[in-house]
Short mmCIF file of C-alpha atoms in Angstrom, two decimals:
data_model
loop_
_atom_site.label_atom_id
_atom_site.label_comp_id
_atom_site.label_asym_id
_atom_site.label_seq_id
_atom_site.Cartn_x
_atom_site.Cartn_y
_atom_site.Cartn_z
CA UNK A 1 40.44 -115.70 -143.36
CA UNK A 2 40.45 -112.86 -145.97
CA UNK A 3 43.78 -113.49 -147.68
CA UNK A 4 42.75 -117.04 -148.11
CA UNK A 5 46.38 -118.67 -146.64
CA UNK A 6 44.79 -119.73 -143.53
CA UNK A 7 40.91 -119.91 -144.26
CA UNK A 8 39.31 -119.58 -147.47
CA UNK A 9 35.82 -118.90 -147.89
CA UNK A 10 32.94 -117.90 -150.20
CA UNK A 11 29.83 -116.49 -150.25
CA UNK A 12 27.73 -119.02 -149.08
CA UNK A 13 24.62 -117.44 -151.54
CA UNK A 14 26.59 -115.51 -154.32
CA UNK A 15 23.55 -113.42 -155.54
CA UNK A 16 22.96 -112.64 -151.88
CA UNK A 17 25.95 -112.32 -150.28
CA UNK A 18 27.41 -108.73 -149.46
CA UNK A 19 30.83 -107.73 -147.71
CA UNK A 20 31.87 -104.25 -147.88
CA UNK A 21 35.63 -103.25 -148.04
CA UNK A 22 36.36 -101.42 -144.88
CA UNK A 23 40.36 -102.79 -144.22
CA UNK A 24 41.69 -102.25 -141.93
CA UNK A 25 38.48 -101.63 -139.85
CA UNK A 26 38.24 -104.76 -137.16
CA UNK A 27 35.56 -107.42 -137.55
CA UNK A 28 34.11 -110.04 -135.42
CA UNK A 29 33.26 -113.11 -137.04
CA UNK A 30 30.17 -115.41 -136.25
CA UNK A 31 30.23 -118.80 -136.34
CA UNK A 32 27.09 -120.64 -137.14
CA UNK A 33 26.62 -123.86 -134.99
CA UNK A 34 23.47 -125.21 -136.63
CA UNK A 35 25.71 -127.73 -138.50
CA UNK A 36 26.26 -125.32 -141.34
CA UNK A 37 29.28 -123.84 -139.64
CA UNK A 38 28.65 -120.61 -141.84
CA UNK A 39 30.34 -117.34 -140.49
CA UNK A 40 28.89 -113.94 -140.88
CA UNK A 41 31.80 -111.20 -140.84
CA UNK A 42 30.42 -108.11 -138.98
CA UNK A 43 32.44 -104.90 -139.65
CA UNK A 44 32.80 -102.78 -136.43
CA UNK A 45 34.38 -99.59 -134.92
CA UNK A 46 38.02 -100.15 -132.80
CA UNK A 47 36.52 -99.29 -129.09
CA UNK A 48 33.84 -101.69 -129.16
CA UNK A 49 36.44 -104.62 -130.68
CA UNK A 50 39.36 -104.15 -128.30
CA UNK A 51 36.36 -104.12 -125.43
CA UNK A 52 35.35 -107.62 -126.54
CA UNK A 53 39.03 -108.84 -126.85
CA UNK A 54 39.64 -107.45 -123.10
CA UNK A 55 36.67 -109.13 -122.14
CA UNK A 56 37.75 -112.84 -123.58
CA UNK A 57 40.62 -112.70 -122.50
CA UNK A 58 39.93 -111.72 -118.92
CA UNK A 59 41.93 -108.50 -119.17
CA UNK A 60 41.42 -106.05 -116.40
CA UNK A 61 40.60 -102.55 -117.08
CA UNK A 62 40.92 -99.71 -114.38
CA UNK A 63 37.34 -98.16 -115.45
CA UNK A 64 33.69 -99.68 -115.58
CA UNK A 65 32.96 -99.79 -119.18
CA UNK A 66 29.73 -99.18 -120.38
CA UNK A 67 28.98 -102.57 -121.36
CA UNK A 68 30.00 -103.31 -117.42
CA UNK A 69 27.61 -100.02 -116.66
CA UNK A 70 24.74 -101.71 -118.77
CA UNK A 71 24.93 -105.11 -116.90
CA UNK A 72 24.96 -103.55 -113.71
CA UNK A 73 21.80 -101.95 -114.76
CA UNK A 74 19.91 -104.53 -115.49
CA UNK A 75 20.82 -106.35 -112.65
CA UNK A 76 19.77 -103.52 -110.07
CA UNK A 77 16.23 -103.35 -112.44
CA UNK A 78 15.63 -107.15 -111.42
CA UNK A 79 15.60 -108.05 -115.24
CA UNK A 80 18.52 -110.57 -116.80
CA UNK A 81 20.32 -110.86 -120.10
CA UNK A 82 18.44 -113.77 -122.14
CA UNK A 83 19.63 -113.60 -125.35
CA UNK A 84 20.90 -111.14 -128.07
CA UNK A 85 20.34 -111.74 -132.38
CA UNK A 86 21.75 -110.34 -134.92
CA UNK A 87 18.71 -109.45 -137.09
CA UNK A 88 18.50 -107.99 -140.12
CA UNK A 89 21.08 -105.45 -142.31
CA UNK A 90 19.79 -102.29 -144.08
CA UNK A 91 22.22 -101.50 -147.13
CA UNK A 92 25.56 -101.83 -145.40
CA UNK A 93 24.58 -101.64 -141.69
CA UNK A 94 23.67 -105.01 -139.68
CA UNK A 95 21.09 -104.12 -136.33
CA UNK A 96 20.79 -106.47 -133.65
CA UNK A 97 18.27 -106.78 -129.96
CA UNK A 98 18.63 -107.30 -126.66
CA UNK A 99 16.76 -109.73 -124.77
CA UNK A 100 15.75 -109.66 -121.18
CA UNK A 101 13.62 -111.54 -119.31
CA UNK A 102 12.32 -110.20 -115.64
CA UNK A 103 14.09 -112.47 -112.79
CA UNK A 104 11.66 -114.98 -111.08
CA UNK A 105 8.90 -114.18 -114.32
CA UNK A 106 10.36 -115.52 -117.61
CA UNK A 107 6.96 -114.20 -119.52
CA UNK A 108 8.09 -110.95 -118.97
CA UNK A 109 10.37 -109.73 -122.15
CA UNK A 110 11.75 -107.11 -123.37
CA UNK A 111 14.08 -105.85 -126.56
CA UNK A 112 16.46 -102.74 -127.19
CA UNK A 113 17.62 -102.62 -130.30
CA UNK A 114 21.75 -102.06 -130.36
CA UNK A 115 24.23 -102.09 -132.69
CA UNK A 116 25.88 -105.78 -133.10
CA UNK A 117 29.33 -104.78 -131.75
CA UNK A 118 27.40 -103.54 -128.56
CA UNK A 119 24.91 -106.13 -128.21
CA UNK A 120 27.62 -109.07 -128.72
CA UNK A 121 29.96 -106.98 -126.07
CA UNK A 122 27.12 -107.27 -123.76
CA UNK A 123 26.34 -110.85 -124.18
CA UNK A 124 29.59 -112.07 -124.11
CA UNK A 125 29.97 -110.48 -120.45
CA UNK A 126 26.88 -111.89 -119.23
CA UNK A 127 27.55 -115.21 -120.99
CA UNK A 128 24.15 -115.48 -122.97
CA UNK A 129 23.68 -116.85 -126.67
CA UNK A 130 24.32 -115.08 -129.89
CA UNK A 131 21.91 -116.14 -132.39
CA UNK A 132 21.85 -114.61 -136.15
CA UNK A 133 18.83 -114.28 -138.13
CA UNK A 134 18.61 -117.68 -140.45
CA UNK A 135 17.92 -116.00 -143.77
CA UNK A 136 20.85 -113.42 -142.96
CA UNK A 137 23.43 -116.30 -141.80
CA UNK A 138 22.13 -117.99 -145.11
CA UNK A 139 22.34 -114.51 -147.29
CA UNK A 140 25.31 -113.03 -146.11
CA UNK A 141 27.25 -115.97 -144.57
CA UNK A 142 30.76 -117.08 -145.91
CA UNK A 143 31.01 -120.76 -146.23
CA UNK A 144 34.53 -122.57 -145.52
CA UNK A 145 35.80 -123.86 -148.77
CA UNK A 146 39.44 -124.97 -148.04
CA UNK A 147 42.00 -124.40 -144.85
CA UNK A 148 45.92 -124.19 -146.07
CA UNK A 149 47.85 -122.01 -148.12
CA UNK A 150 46.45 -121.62 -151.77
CA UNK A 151 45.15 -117.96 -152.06
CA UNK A 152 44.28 -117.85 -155.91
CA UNK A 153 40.50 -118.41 -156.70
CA UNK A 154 39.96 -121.72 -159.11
CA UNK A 155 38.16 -121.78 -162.11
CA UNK A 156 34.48 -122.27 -161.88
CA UNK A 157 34.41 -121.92 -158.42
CA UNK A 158 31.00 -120.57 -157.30
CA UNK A 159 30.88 -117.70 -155.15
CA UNK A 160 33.08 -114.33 -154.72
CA UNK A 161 36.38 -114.60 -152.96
CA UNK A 162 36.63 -113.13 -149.72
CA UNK A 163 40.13 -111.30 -149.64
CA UNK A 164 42.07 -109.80 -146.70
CA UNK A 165 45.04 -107.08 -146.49
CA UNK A 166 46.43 -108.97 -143.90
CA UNK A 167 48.78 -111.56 -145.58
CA UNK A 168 50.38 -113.72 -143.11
CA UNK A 169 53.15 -114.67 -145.45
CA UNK A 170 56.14 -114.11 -143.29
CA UNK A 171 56.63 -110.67 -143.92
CA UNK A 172 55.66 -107.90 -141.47
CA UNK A 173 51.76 -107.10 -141.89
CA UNK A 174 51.28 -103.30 -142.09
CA UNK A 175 48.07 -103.65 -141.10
CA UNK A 176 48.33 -106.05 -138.19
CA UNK A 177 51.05 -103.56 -136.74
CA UNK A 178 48.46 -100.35 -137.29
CA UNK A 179 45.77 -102.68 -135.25
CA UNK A 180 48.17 -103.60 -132.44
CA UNK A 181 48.70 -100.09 -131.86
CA UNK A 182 45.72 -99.23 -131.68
CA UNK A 183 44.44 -101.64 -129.77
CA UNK A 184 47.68 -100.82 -127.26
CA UNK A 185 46.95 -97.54 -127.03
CA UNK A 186 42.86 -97.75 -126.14
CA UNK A 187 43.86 -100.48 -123.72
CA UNK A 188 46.52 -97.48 -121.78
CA UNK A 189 43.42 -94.84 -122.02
CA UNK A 190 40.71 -97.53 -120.30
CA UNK A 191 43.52 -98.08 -117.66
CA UNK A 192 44.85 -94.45 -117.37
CA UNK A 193 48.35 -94.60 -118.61
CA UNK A 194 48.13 -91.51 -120.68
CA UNK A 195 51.75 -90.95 -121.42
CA UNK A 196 51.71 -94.72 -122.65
CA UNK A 197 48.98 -94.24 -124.95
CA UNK A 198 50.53 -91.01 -125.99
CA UNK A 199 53.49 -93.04 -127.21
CA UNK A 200 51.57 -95.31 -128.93
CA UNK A 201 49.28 -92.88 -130.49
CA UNK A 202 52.49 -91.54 -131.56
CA UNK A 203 53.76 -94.09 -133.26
CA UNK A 204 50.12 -95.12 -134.62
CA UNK A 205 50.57 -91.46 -136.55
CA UNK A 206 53.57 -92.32 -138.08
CA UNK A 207 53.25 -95.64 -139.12
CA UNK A 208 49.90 -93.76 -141.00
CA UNK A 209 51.61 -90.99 -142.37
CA UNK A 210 53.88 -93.95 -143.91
CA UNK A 211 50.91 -95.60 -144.96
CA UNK A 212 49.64 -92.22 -146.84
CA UNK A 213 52.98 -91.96 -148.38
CA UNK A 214 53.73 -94.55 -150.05
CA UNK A 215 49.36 -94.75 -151.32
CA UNK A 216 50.41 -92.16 -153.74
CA UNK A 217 53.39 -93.63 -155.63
#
Protein backbone atom coordinates (compact mmCIF):
# COMPACT_ATOMS: atom_id res chain seq x y z
CA UNK A 1 0.00 0.00 0.00
CA UNK A 2 2.54 2.82 0.70
CA UNK A 3 5.03 2.22 -2.11
CA UNK A 4 2.17 2.22 -4.49
CA UNK A 5 3.34 -1.34 -6.47
CA UNK A 6 0.64 -3.25 -4.93
CA UNK A 7 -2.07 -0.61 -3.76
CA UNK A 8 -2.10 2.91 -4.52
CA UNK A 9 -4.07 5.30 -2.74
CA UNK A 10 -4.86 8.97 -1.97
CA UNK A 11 -6.19 11.05 0.38
CA UNK A 12 -9.65 10.60 0.05
CA UNK A 13 -10.19 14.66 1.25
CA UNK A 14 -6.77 16.32 0.35
CA UNK A 15 -7.29 19.47 2.56
CA UNK A 16 -8.26 17.06 5.31
CA UNK A 17 -6.36 14.25 5.09
CA UNK A 18 -3.28 13.73 7.51
CA UNK A 19 -0.67 10.73 7.69
CA UNK A 20 2.32 11.21 9.70
CA UNK A 21 5.71 9.56 8.72
CA UNK A 22 6.50 7.10 11.41
CA UNK A 23 8.33 4.06 9.03
CA UNK A 24 8.98 1.65 10.05
CA UNK A 25 6.47 1.87 12.98
CA UNK A 26 3.55 -0.96 12.22
CA UNK A 27 0.05 0.12 11.22
CA UNK A 28 -3.25 -1.48 11.06
CA UNK A 29 -5.35 -0.51 8.33
CA UNK A 30 -9.25 -0.06 8.40
CA UNK A 31 -11.32 -0.90 5.84
CA UNK A 32 -14.53 0.97 5.43
CA UNK A 33 -17.51 -1.33 4.41
CA UNK A 34 -20.16 1.34 3.92
CA UNK A 35 -19.61 0.98 0.12
CA UNK A 36 -16.89 3.57 0.15
CA UNK A 37 -14.25 0.96 0.83
CA UNK A 38 -12.04 3.89 2.30
CA UNK A 39 -9.15 2.74 4.67
CA UNK A 40 -7.93 4.71 7.59
CA UNK A 41 -4.11 3.81 8.35
CA UNK A 42 -3.69 3.87 12.19
CA UNK A 43 -0.01 4.14 13.32
CA UNK A 44 0.66 1.91 16.41
CA UNK A 45 3.39 0.66 18.85
CA UNK A 46 5.06 -3.14 17.99
CA UNK A 47 3.47 -5.08 21.21
CA UNK A 48 0.04 -4.20 20.58
CA UNK A 49 0.50 -5.14 16.52
CA UNK A 50 2.23 -8.51 16.85
CA UNK A 51 -0.73 -9.18 19.68
CA UNK A 52 -3.35 -8.64 16.97
CA UNK A 53 -1.38 -10.69 14.33
CA UNK A 54 -1.14 -13.67 17.05
CA UNK A 55 -4.61 -13.27 17.62
CA UNK A 56 -5.76 -13.65 13.67
CA UNK A 57 -3.91 -16.03 13.11
CA UNK A 58 -4.80 -18.27 16.01
CA UNK A 59 -1.26 -18.32 17.37
CA UNK A 60 -0.86 -19.64 20.84
CA UNK A 61 0.95 -17.75 23.40
CA UNK A 62 2.20 -19.36 26.76
CA UNK A 63 0.90 -16.16 28.88
CA UNK A 64 -2.66 -14.48 29.28
CA UNK A 65 -2.23 -11.23 27.61
CA UNK A 66 -3.84 -8.37 28.82
CA UNK A 67 -6.24 -8.05 26.15
CA UNK A 68 -7.09 -11.94 27.24
CA UNK A 69 -6.95 -10.41 31.09
CA UNK A 70 -9.49 -7.61 29.98
CA UNK A 71 -12.03 -10.08 28.40
CA UNK A 72 -11.93 -12.25 31.20
CA UNK A 73 -12.90 -9.29 33.18
CA UNK A 74 -15.69 -8.35 31.73
CA UNK A 75 -16.99 -11.59 31.50
CA UNK A 76 -16.70 -12.36 35.39
CA UNK A 77 -18.47 -8.51 35.79
CA UNK A 78 -21.59 -9.98 33.81
CA UNK A 79 -21.10 -7.13 31.15
CA UNK A 80 -20.13 -8.11 27.22
CA UNK A 81 -18.08 -6.51 24.50
CA UNK A 82 -20.69 -4.61 22.10
CA UNK A 83 -18.82 -2.64 20.02
CA UNK A 84 -15.58 -0.51 19.84
CA UNK A 85 -15.13 3.10 17.37
CA UNK A 86 -12.50 4.72 16.45
CA UNK A 87 -13.53 8.33 17.27
CA UNK A 88 -11.89 11.25 16.83
CA UNK A 89 -7.81 12.26 16.42
CA UNK A 90 -6.24 15.19 18.36
CA UNK A 91 -3.12 16.53 16.28
CA UNK A 92 -1.40 13.25 15.51
CA UNK A 93 -3.05 10.85 18.03
CA UNK A 94 -6.41 8.87 17.01
CA UNK A 95 -8.65 7.81 20.54
CA UNK A 96 -11.12 5.22 20.37
CA UNK A 97 -14.18 3.54 23.17
CA UNK A 98 -15.19 0.57 24.37
CA UNK A 99 -18.61 -0.55 24.40
CA UNK A 100 -20.31 -2.87 26.77
CA UNK A 101 -23.57 -3.70 27.31
CA UNK A 102 -24.70 -5.59 30.79
CA UNK A 103 -25.67 -9.41 29.86
CA UNK A 104 -29.49 -10.11 29.97
CA UNK A 105 -30.06 -5.82 30.04
CA UNK A 106 -28.92 -4.32 26.70
CA UNK A 107 -30.00 -0.62 28.13
CA UNK A 108 -27.29 -0.83 30.30
CA UNK A 109 -23.97 0.80 28.54
CA UNK A 110 -20.97 1.71 29.22
CA UNK A 111 -17.59 3.32 27.46
CA UNK A 112 -13.72 3.34 28.37
CA UNK A 113 -11.93 5.24 26.32
CA UNK A 114 -8.58 3.20 24.91
CA UNK A 115 -6.15 3.72 22.58
CA UNK A 116 -7.17 2.20 18.96
CA UNK A 117 -4.43 -0.48 18.91
CA UNK A 118 -5.94 -1.68 22.33
CA UNK A 119 -9.47 -1.27 21.70
CA UNK A 120 -9.23 -3.09 18.10
CA UNK A 121 -6.98 -5.94 20.02
CA UNK A 122 -9.87 -6.33 22.25
CA UNK A 123 -12.56 -6.49 19.74
CA UNK A 124 -11.02 -8.62 17.49
CA UNK A 125 -10.78 -11.35 20.41
CA UNK A 126 -14.24 -11.02 21.36
CA UNK A 127 -15.36 -10.83 17.71
CA UNK A 128 -17.41 -7.47 17.94
CA UNK A 129 -17.57 -4.61 15.19
CA UNK A 130 -15.07 -1.91 14.52
CA UNK A 131 -16.77 1.11 13.47
CA UNK A 132 -14.78 4.56 12.64
CA UNK A 133 -16.19 7.86 13.14
CA UNK A 134 -17.83 8.96 9.52
CA UNK A 135 -16.33 12.42 9.30
CA UNK A 136 -12.82 10.86 10.34
CA UNK A 137 -13.10 7.79 7.74
CA UNK A 138 -14.16 10.71 5.32
CA UNK A 139 -11.20 13.24 6.63
CA UNK A 140 -8.46 11.07 7.04
CA UNK A 141 -9.35 8.03 4.86
CA UNK A 142 -7.14 6.92 1.83
CA UNK A 143 -9.19 6.10 -1.14
CA UNK A 144 -7.99 3.16 -3.61
CA UNK A 145 -6.96 4.74 -6.81
CA UNK A 146 -5.24 1.90 -8.82
CA UNK A 147 -3.94 -1.89 -7.83
CA UNK A 148 -0.63 -2.97 -10.02
CA UNK A 149 2.72 -1.81 -10.33
CA UNK A 150 2.99 1.97 -11.36
CA UNK A 151 4.44 3.85 -8.28
CA UNK A 152 4.98 7.43 -9.85
CA UNK A 153 2.12 9.96 -9.04
CA UNK A 154 0.33 11.34 -12.50
CA UNK A 155 -0.16 14.69 -13.35
CA UNK A 156 -3.18 16.37 -11.99
CA UNK A 157 -4.00 13.73 -9.88
CA UNK A 158 -5.92 15.02 -6.83
CA UNK A 159 -4.81 14.10 -3.55
CA UNK A 160 -1.22 13.43 -1.80
CA UNK A 161 0.49 10.17 -2.50
CA UNK A 162 0.68 7.82 0.17
CA UNK A 163 4.34 6.34 0.04
CA UNK A 164 5.84 3.32 1.85
CA UNK A 165 9.65 2.25 2.67
CA UNK A 166 8.72 -1.07 2.04
CA UNK A 167 9.26 -1.65 -1.75
CA UNK A 168 8.36 -5.06 -2.72
CA UNK A 169 10.42 -4.93 -5.84
CA UNK A 170 12.31 -8.13 -5.59
CA UNK A 171 15.01 -7.00 -3.62
CA UNK A 172 15.37 -7.73 0.12
CA UNK A 173 13.18 -5.08 2.17
CA UNK A 174 15.29 -3.68 5.06
CA UNK A 175 12.47 -2.83 6.71
CA UNK A 176 10.32 -5.92 6.37
CA UNK A 177 13.44 -7.91 7.78
CA UNK A 178 13.75 -5.24 10.96
CA UNK A 179 9.76 -6.02 11.49
CA UNK A 180 10.12 -9.80 11.26
CA UNK A 181 12.55 -9.66 13.90
CA UNK A 182 10.89 -7.96 15.92
CA UNK A 183 7.90 -9.43 15.71
CA UNK A 184 10.04 -12.97 16.23
CA UNK A 185 11.52 -11.92 19.07
CA UNK A 186 8.18 -10.48 21.16
CA UNK A 187 6.49 -13.66 20.00
CA UNK A 188 9.75 -15.87 22.07
CA UNK A 189 9.25 -13.33 25.22
CA UNK A 190 5.11 -13.94 25.33
CA UNK A 191 6.04 -17.72 25.10
CA UNK A 192 9.21 -17.73 27.34
CA UNK A 193 11.99 -18.66 25.06
CA UNK A 194 14.37 -16.10 26.32
CA UNK A 195 17.55 -17.31 24.78
CA UNK A 196 15.49 -17.28 21.39
CA UNK A 197 14.47 -13.83 21.71
CA UNK A 198 17.92 -13.00 22.85
CA UNK A 199 19.13 -14.16 19.45
CA UNK A 200 16.80 -12.32 17.70
CA UNK A 201 17.12 -9.20 19.66
CA UNK A 202 20.59 -9.74 18.68
CA UNK A 203 20.38 -9.72 15.37
CA UNK A 204 17.49 -6.93 15.47
CA UNK A 205 20.67 -4.69 16.94
CA UNK A 206 22.73 -5.30 14.21
CA UNK A 207 20.70 -5.16 11.37
CA UNK A 208 20.01 -1.35 13.21
CA UNK A 209 23.37 -0.46 13.77
CA UNK A 210 23.58 -1.22 9.81
CA UNK A 211 20.69 0.80 9.33
CA UNK A 212 22.45 3.87 11.37
CA UNK A 213 25.45 3.36 9.30
CA UNK A 214 24.84 3.63 6.21
CA UNK A 215 21.92 6.95 7.28
CA UNK A 216 25.00 8.99 7.45
CA UNK A 217 26.76 8.52 4.09
Amino acid sequence: MRDGRHLRCVHNNPQGGHLPDYAPHPAIVLKMEDGTGLLLPIIVLEMPSVLLMAAIRNVPIARPTLYQVVKEMIDKMGYEVKLVRVTRRVHEAYFAQLYLTKVGNAAECVSFDLRPSDAINIAVRCKVPIQVNKYLAYSDGMRVIESGKLSTQLPGMDGRLFTEMDRPSGQPCVETTEFNLLHNMLKAVVEERYKDAAVFRDKLNQLRAGKNTNNRF
